[in-house]
Amino acid sequence: MSVIRAVPIGVGHYLPKRVVENAEFAKWLDTDDEWIQARTGIQRRHFAADGELTSDLAYEAACDALKDAGITATDIDAIVLATSTPDQTFPSTATKLQAKLGMNSGFAFDLQAVCAGFAYAMTMANSLIVAGQAKRILVIGAETFSRIMDWQDRTTCVLFGDGAGAVILEAQTGDGTSDDRGILSCDLNSDGRYNDILYVDGGVSSTQTTGVLKMQGREVFKHAVTKLASSGETALEKAGLTADDITWVIPHQANLRIIKNTAQKIGISMDRIVVTVQDHGNTSAASIPLALSVANKKGQIKRNDLLLTEAIGGGLAWGAIVLRW
Ligand code: UT7
């Protein structure tokens, strides 16, 4: 049976120039490289320059993905941009990106599901394509989490970084089997009872300030492993596949220990997991497309590979996607 699939035709990323090694935090905090690496796997992260906006990062990642796809911005008819660190309260960062790209038609909007943002954005883009609302969609995760850090809180500020990643999805006809290229299944979840274990203590309606990130790390960690594994398994089941079929897992890059424990729970060995957390830190919604792009440029993931992505973040919101590259 012929079906419409959302097929990746390009991928790209951008990291701000400034690289901050773990040792730098020890200059003003009671922390060290050894603790950060042992507990998180993070060695360094990138921070945006003063005046460098989320839309600037998104623009560079979008240009990289357009180049990879061999198309121009006018060939795109929608932008879905996942971010929790928009340039402004409104308009959306997606419409700012649309203007920067010189794309004067179609539609663009932001989507906010924190670290699960890219899984949500890919699912929305897939639905738009399958429903015939758009033919080519630029899906972006872009963040400047350095703008919402409490630099005196060693339990959070060493964990996050800035960056952007982009994937272009195109409507193509498939056979309706798991041999098709493109998105094969999506699984989204949220549970608002856990709002207060990972949040930002400011906002438009509450404080009229931006606020800083607060996290009960140990609590989030506990939820992360079980929820990621269960969502990954559900996505595989929906696609009629098992962990053995997966070529690569591209997990949200928050913590190497979460990545390892989740892989073990799903039953996939570490040599099939793409890991970039050591170089990027946690870039929230940008982490999966960044990892995808890095793995693609290295030749690690190849056309027709079967990929599983999974992510969790504030909300709590989490999800997983199975796609054939
Ligand atoms: O992407 C969104 C989802 N977020 C996550 O996935 C994050 C989930 N959580 C985590 O990754 C981990 O819980 C952390 C990396 C945040 C923390 O690791 P942990 O093994 O859970 O450590 P902990 O919170 O249990 O803290 C252990 C100790 C504490 O000291 P005491 O109370 O034992 O004396 C902390 O104060 O480590 C201390 N500590 C630090 N020490 C040196 C916390 N942060 C630091 C630090 N440097 N930066």
Coordinates of C-alpha atoms and ligand atoms in Angstrom, one line a residue:
M1 CA 0.0 0.0 0.0
S2 CA 1.5 3.3 -1.0
V3 CA 1.8 5.9 1.8
I4 CA 3.4 9.4 2.3
R5 CA 6.6 9.3 4.3
A6 CA 8.5 12.3 5.8
V7 CA 12.0 11.5 4.5
P8 CA 15.2 13.2 5.6
I9 CA 17.0 14.8 2.7
G10 CA 19.5 17.1 4.5
V11 CA 21.0 17.6 7.9
G12 CA 23.2 20.3 9.4
H13 CA 24.4 22.0 12.6
Y14 CA 26.1 25.0 14.1
L15 CA 28.1 25.4 17.3
P16 CA 29.1 28.9 18.6
K17 CA 32.8 29.6 18.4
R18 CA 33.5 29.9 22.1
V19 CA 34.5 26.5 23.6
V20 CA 34.4 26.3 27.4
E21 CA 36.3 23.4 29.0
N22 CA 35.3 21.9 32.4
A23 CA 38.4 23.4 34.1
E24 CA 37.1 26.9 33.5
F25 CA 34.2 26.5 36.0
A26 CA 36.7 25.7 38.8
K27 CA 37.8 29.3 38.6
W28 CA 34.7 30.5 40.5
L29 CA 32.9 27.3 41.6
D30 CA 33.7 24.4 44.0
T31 CA 33.8 21.9 41.1
D32 CA 36.4 20.2 38.9
D33 CA 36.9 18.4 35.6
E34 CA 37.0 15.0 37.3
W35 CA 33.6 15.4 38.9
I36 CA 31.9 16.7 35.8
Q37 CA 33.4 14.0 33.6
A38 CA 32.7 11.2 36.0
R39 CA 29.1 12.2 36.7
T40 CA 28.1 13.4 33.2
G41 CA 30.6 12.5 30.5
I42 CA 30.8 16.2 29.6
Q43 CA 34.3 17.6 28.8
R44 CA 33.4 20.9 27.0
R45 CA 30.5 22.9 25.7
H46 CA 30.0 25.9 23.4
F47 CA 28.6 29.2 24.5
A48 CA 27.1 31.9 22.2
A49 CA 28.8 35.2 22.0
D50 CA 27.2 38.4 23.4
G51 CA 24.5 39.4 21.0
E52 CA 24.5 36.0 19.2
L53 CA 20.9 34.9 19.2
T54 CA 19.1 31.6 19.0
S55 CA 17.9 32.6 15.5
D56 CA 21.5 33.2 14.5
L57 CA 22.5 29.7 15.5
A58 CA 19.4 28.3 13.8
Y59 CA 20.2 30.2 10.6
E60 CA 23.7 28.7 10.4
A61 CA 22.4 25.2 11.1
A62 CA 19.6 25.7 8.5
C63 CA 22.1 26.9 5.8
D64 CA 24.2 23.8 6.5
A65 CA 21.2 21.5 6.1
L66 CA 20.0 23.3 2.9
K67 CA 23.5 22.8 1.5
D68 CA 23.5 19.2 2.4
A69 CA 20.1 18.7 0.7
G70 CA 21.2 20.7 -2.3
I71 CA 18.1 23.0 -2.2
T72 CA 17.5 26.6 -1.3
A73 CA 15.2 28.2 1.4
T74 CA 12.5 28.9 -1.3
D75 CA 12.1 25.2 -1.8
I76 CA 11.0 24.9 1.9
D77 CA 7.3 25.4 2.7
A78 CA 7.4 25.2 6.5
I79 CA 9.7 25.7 9.5
V80 CA 9.1 23.9 12.8
L81 CA 11.6 25.3 15.4
A82 CA 12.0 23.7 18.8
T83 CA 13.4 26.0 21.5
S84 CA 13.0 27.0 25.1
T85 CA 15.3 29.9 24.7
P86 CA 13.6 32.1 22.0
D87 CA 15.1 35.4 20.9
Q88 CA 12.0 37.3 22.2
T89 CA 8.7 36.5 23.9
F90 CA 7.2 37.0 20.4
P91 CA 7.4 36.9 17.4
S92 CA 8.5 33.3 17.1
T93 CA 12.2 32.5 16.5
A94 CA 10.9 30.5 13.6
T95 CA 9.5 33.6 11.8
K96 CA 12.8 35.5 12.5
L97 CA 14.7 32.6 10.9
Q98 CA 12.2 32.6 8.0
A99 CA 13.1 36.3 7.4
K100 CA 16.8 35.6 7.7
L101 CA 16.5 32.8 5.1
G102 CA 14.6 35.1 2.7
M103 CA 11.7 32.6 2.7
N104 CA 8.7 34.8 2.1
S105 CA 6.0 32.2 1.8
G106 CA 4.8 29.1 3.7
F107 CA 4.5 29.1 7.5
A108 CA 6.8 28.9 10.5
F109 CA 6.3 28.4 14.2
D110 CA 8.1 27.6 17.4
L111 CA 7.4 24.6 19.6
Q112 CA 8.4 24.2 23.2
A113 CA 8.9 20.9 24.8
V114 CA 12.3 21.7 26.4
C115 CA 14.9 18.8 25.9
A116 CA 12.2 16.7 24.1
G117 CA 11.6 19.5 21.7
F118 CA 13.2 17.9 18.7
A119 CA 11.2 14.7 19.1
Y120 CA 8.0 16.8 19.3
A121 CA 9.1 18.9 16.3
M122 CA 9.8 15.9 14.1
T123 CA 6.5 14.4 15.1
M124 CA 4.6 17.6 14.2
A125 CA 6.5 17.9 10.9
N126 CA 5.7 14.3 10.1
S127 CA 2.0 14.8 10.8
L128 CA 2.0 18.0 8.6
I129 CA 3.6 16.1 5.8
V130 CA 1.4 13.0 6.1
A131 CA -1.7 15.3 6.2
G132 CA -0.5 17.0 3.0
Q133 CA -0.1 20.4 4.7
A134 CA 3.5 20.8 3.6
K135 CA 5.9 19.1 1.2
R136 CA 9.3 20.1 2.6
I137 CA 9.8 21.1 6.2
L138 CA 12.9 22.5 8.0
V139 CA 12.9 21.0 11.5
I140 CA 15.2 22.8 13.8
G141 CA 16.3 22.5 17.4
A142 CA 18.2 25.7 18.5
E143 CA 19.1 26.8 22.0
T144 CA 21.1 29.4 24.0
F145 CA 20.8 27.8 27.4
S146 CA 23.8 29.8 28.6
R147 CA 21.2 32.7 28.9
I148 CA 19.2 30.9 31.6
M149 CA 22.0 29.6 33.8
D150 CA 22.6 30.5 37.4
W151 CA 26.4 30.8 37.3
Q152 CA 26.7 30.2 41.0
D153 CA 24.8 26.9 40.9
R154 CA 27.4 24.2 40.3
T155 CA 24.6 21.5 40.1
T156 CA 23.3 23.0 36.8
C157 CA 25.6 25.5 35.1
V158 CA 28.2 22.9 34.2
L159 CA 25.7 20.8 32.3
F160 CA 24.4 22.9 29.5
G161 CA 25.6 24.3 26.2
D162 CA 24.4 26.3 23.2
G163 CA 24.0 25.1 19.6
A164 CA 21.6 24.3 16.8
G165 CA 20.8 21.3 14.5
A166 CA 18.5 21.0 11.5
V167 CA 16.9 18.3 9.5
I168 CA 15.0 18.8 6.2
L169 CA 12.0 16.4 5.8
E170 CA 10.5 15.8 2.4
A171 CA 7.2 14.1 1.4
Q172 CA 8.0 11.0 -0.6
T173 CA 5.9 7.9 -1.4
G174 CA 6.7 4.7 0.4
D175 CA 5.3 1.2 0.4
G176 CA 4.0 1.4 4.0
T177 CA 6.6 -1.1 5.3
S178 CA 9.5 -0.6 7.7
D179 CA 11.8 -0.8 4.6
D180 CA 10.6 2.7 3.6
R181 CA 13.0 5.6 4.2
G182 CA 11.7 8.3 6.5
I183 CA 9.8 8.5 9.8
L184 CA 8.3 5.1 10.6
S185 CA 6.9 5.8 14.1
C186 CA 6.6 8.4 16.8
D187 CA 5.8 8.2 20.5
L188 CA 5.2 11.3 22.6
N189 CA 4.4 11.6 26.3
S190 CA 4.3 14.2 29.0
D191 CA 3.4 14.3 32.7
G192 CA 2.8 17.7 34.3
R193 CA 2.9 16.3 37.8
Y194 CA 6.7 16.7 37.5
N195 CA 6.7 20.4 36.5
D196 CA 8.8 21.3 39.6
I197 CA 11.7 18.9 39.2
L198 CA 13.1 20.8 36.2
Y199 CA 11.9 24.4 35.4
V200 CA 12.9 28.0 34.9
D201 CA 12.0 30.3 37.8
G202 CA 10.8 33.2 35.7
G203 CA 8.4 33.8 32.9
V204 CA 6.1 36.4 31.1
S205 CA 3.0 35.7 33.0
S206 CA 4.5 34.9 36.4
T207 CA 7.5 37.2 37.1
Q208 CA 8.0 39.2 33.9
T209 CA 11.6 38.1 34.1
T210 CA 13.5 35.4 32.1
G211 CA 14.5 33.4 35.2
V212 CA 17.2 30.7 35.7
L213 CA 17.1 27.0 35.4
K214 CA 16.4 24.9 38.5
M215 CA 16.7 21.1 38.6
Q216 CA 16.5 18.3 41.0
G217 CA 19.1 16.3 39.1
R218 CA 18.8 13.0 40.9
E219 CA 15.0 13.0 40.5
V220 CA 15.2 13.8 36.8
F221 CA 17.8 11.1 36.4
K222 CA 15.5 8.4 37.9
H223 CA 12.6 9.3 35.5
A224 CA 14.9 9.6 32.5
V225 CA 16.2 6.0 32.3
T226 CA 12.8 4.3 32.7
K227 CA 10.8 6.7 30.6
L228 CA 13.3 6.9 27.7
A229 CA 13.6 3.1 27.6
S230 CA 9.9 2.6 27.6
S231 CA 9.2 5.3 25.0
G232 CA 12.0 3.8 22.8
E233 CA 10.4 0.4 23.1
T234 CA 6.9 1.8 22.3
A235 CA 8.2 3.5 19.2
L236 CA 9.9 0.3 18.0
E237 CA 6.7 -1.7 18.7
K238 CA 4.6 0.8 16.7
A239 CA 7.1 0.4 13.7
G240 CA 6.9 -3.4 14.1
L241 CA 10.6 -3.6 14.9
T242 CA 12.9 -4.7 17.7
A243 CA 16.1 -3.3 19.2
D244 CA 18.1 -5.8 17.1
D245 CA 16.9 -4.0 13.9
I246 CA 18.3 -0.7 15.0
T247 CA 21.6 0.5 13.4
W248 CA 22.1 3.5 15.5
V249 CA 20.5 5.1 18.6
I250 CA 20.8 8.9 18.6
P251 CA 19.8 9.8 22.2
H252 CA 19.3 13.2 23.8
Q253 CA 22.8 14.1 25.0
A254 CA 22.2 15.1 28.7
N255 CA 24.4 12.6 30.6
L256 CA 26.5 9.7 29.5
R257 CA 25.3 7.6 32.5
I258 CA 21.7 8.1 31.4
I259 CA 22.6 7.2 27.8
K260 CA 24.4 4.0 29.0
N261 CA 21.7 2.9 31.4
T262 CA 19.0 3.5 28.8
A263 CA 20.9 1.6 26.1
Q264 CA 21.3 -1.3 28.5
K265 CA 17.6 -1.3 29.4
I266 CA 16.6 -1.3 25.7
G267 CA 19.2 -4.0 25.0
I268 CA 21.5 -2.1 22.5
S269 CA 25.3 -2.1 23.0
M270 CA 27.2 1.1 23.3
D271 CA 28.9 0.6 19.9
R272 CA 25.6 1.4 18.3
I273 CA 25.0 4.6 20.2
V274 CA 26.0 8.1 18.9
V275 CA 27.6 10.1 21.7
T276 CA 28.4 13.8 21.4
V277 CA 27.7 14.9 25.0
Q278 CA 31.5 15.1 25.7
D279 CA 31.8 18.0 23.2
H280 CA 28.4 19.7 23.4
G281 CA 27.1 19.3 26.9
N282 CA 23.3 19.3 27.1
T283 CA 22.0 21.6 24.3
S284 CA 18.3 20.7 25.1
A285 CA 16.2 20.6 21.9
A286 CA 19.4 21.0 19.7
S287 CA 21.1 17.9 21.1
I288 CA 19.6 15.2 18.8
P289 CA 19.9 17.1 15.5
L290 CA 23.4 18.2 16.5
A291 CA 24.4 14.6 17.1
L292 CA 22.7 13.5 13.9
S293 CA 24.6 16.0 11.9
V294 CA 27.9 15.3 13.5
A295 CA 27.4 11.5 12.9
N296 CA 26.3 12.2 9.3
K297 CA 29.4 14.3 8.6
K298 CA 31.7 11.6 10.1
G299 CA 30.0 8.9 7.9
Q300 CA 28.9 7.2 11.0
I301 CA 25.2 7.1 9.9
K302 CA 24.5 6.1 6.3
R303 CA 21.5 6.1 4.0
N304 CA 19.0 3.4 4.9
D305 CA 20.3 3.0 8.4
L306 CA 17.5 2.4 10.9
L307 CA 17.7 5.1 13.6
L308 CA 16.1 5.4 17.1
T309 CA 16.1 8.8 18.8
E310 CA 14.8 9.4 22.3
A311 CA 14.7 12.5 24.6
I312 CA 13.3 13.7 27.9
G313 CA 13.2 17.1 29.6
G314 CA 11.2 19.6 31.6
G315 CA 7.5 19.0 31.8
L316 CA 8.3 16.2 32.1
A317 CA 8.0 15.7 28.4
W318 CA 9.6 12.8 26.5
G319 CA 9.4 10.8 23.4
A320 CA 11.1 8.6 20.8
I321 CA 11.1 8.3 17.0
V322 CA 12.1 5.5 14.7
L323 CA 13.2 6.6 11.2
R324 CA 15.1 5.1 8.3
W325 CA 17.8 7.6 7.2
Ligands
UT7_1 O1 18.1 17.3 29.6 C1 17.1 17.4 30.6 C2 17.2 16.3 31.5 N1 18.2 16.5 32.5 C3 18.9 15.5 32.9 O2 18.9 14.5 32.3 C4 19.8 15.6 34.1 C5 19.6 14.4 34.9 N2 20.4 14.4 36.1 C6 21.8 14.2 36.0 O3 22.3 14.1 35.0 C7 22.5 14.0 37.3 O4 21.6 13.9 38.4 C8 23.5 15.2 37.7 C9 24.7 15.2 36.7 C10 22.8 16.5 37.5 C11 24.1 15.1 39.1 O5 24.7 13.8 39.2 P1 24.4 12.9 40.5 O6 25.2 11.7 40.4 O7 22.9 12.7 40.5 O8 24.8 13.8 41.7 P2 24.0 14.3 42.9 O9 23.0 15.3 42.5 O10 23.5 13.1 43.7 O11 25.1 15.0 43.8 C12 26.2 14.3 44.4 C13 27.1 15.3 45.0 C14 26.3 16.3 45.9 O12 27.1 16.6 47.1 P3 26.7 15.9 48.5 O13 25.3 16.3 48.7 O14 26.8 14.4 48.2 O15 27.7 16.4 49.4 C15 26.4 17.6 45.0 O16 26.3 18.8 45.8 O17 27.8 16.1 44.0 C16 27.7 17.5 44.4 N3 27.8 18.2 43.1 C17 28.9 18.6 42.6 N4 30.2 18.5 43.0 C18 31.2 19.0 42.2 C19 26.8 18.6 42.3 N5 27.2 19.3 41.3 C20 28.6 19.3 41.4 C21 29.6 19.9 40.6 N6 30.9 19.7 41.1 N7 29.4 20.5 39.5

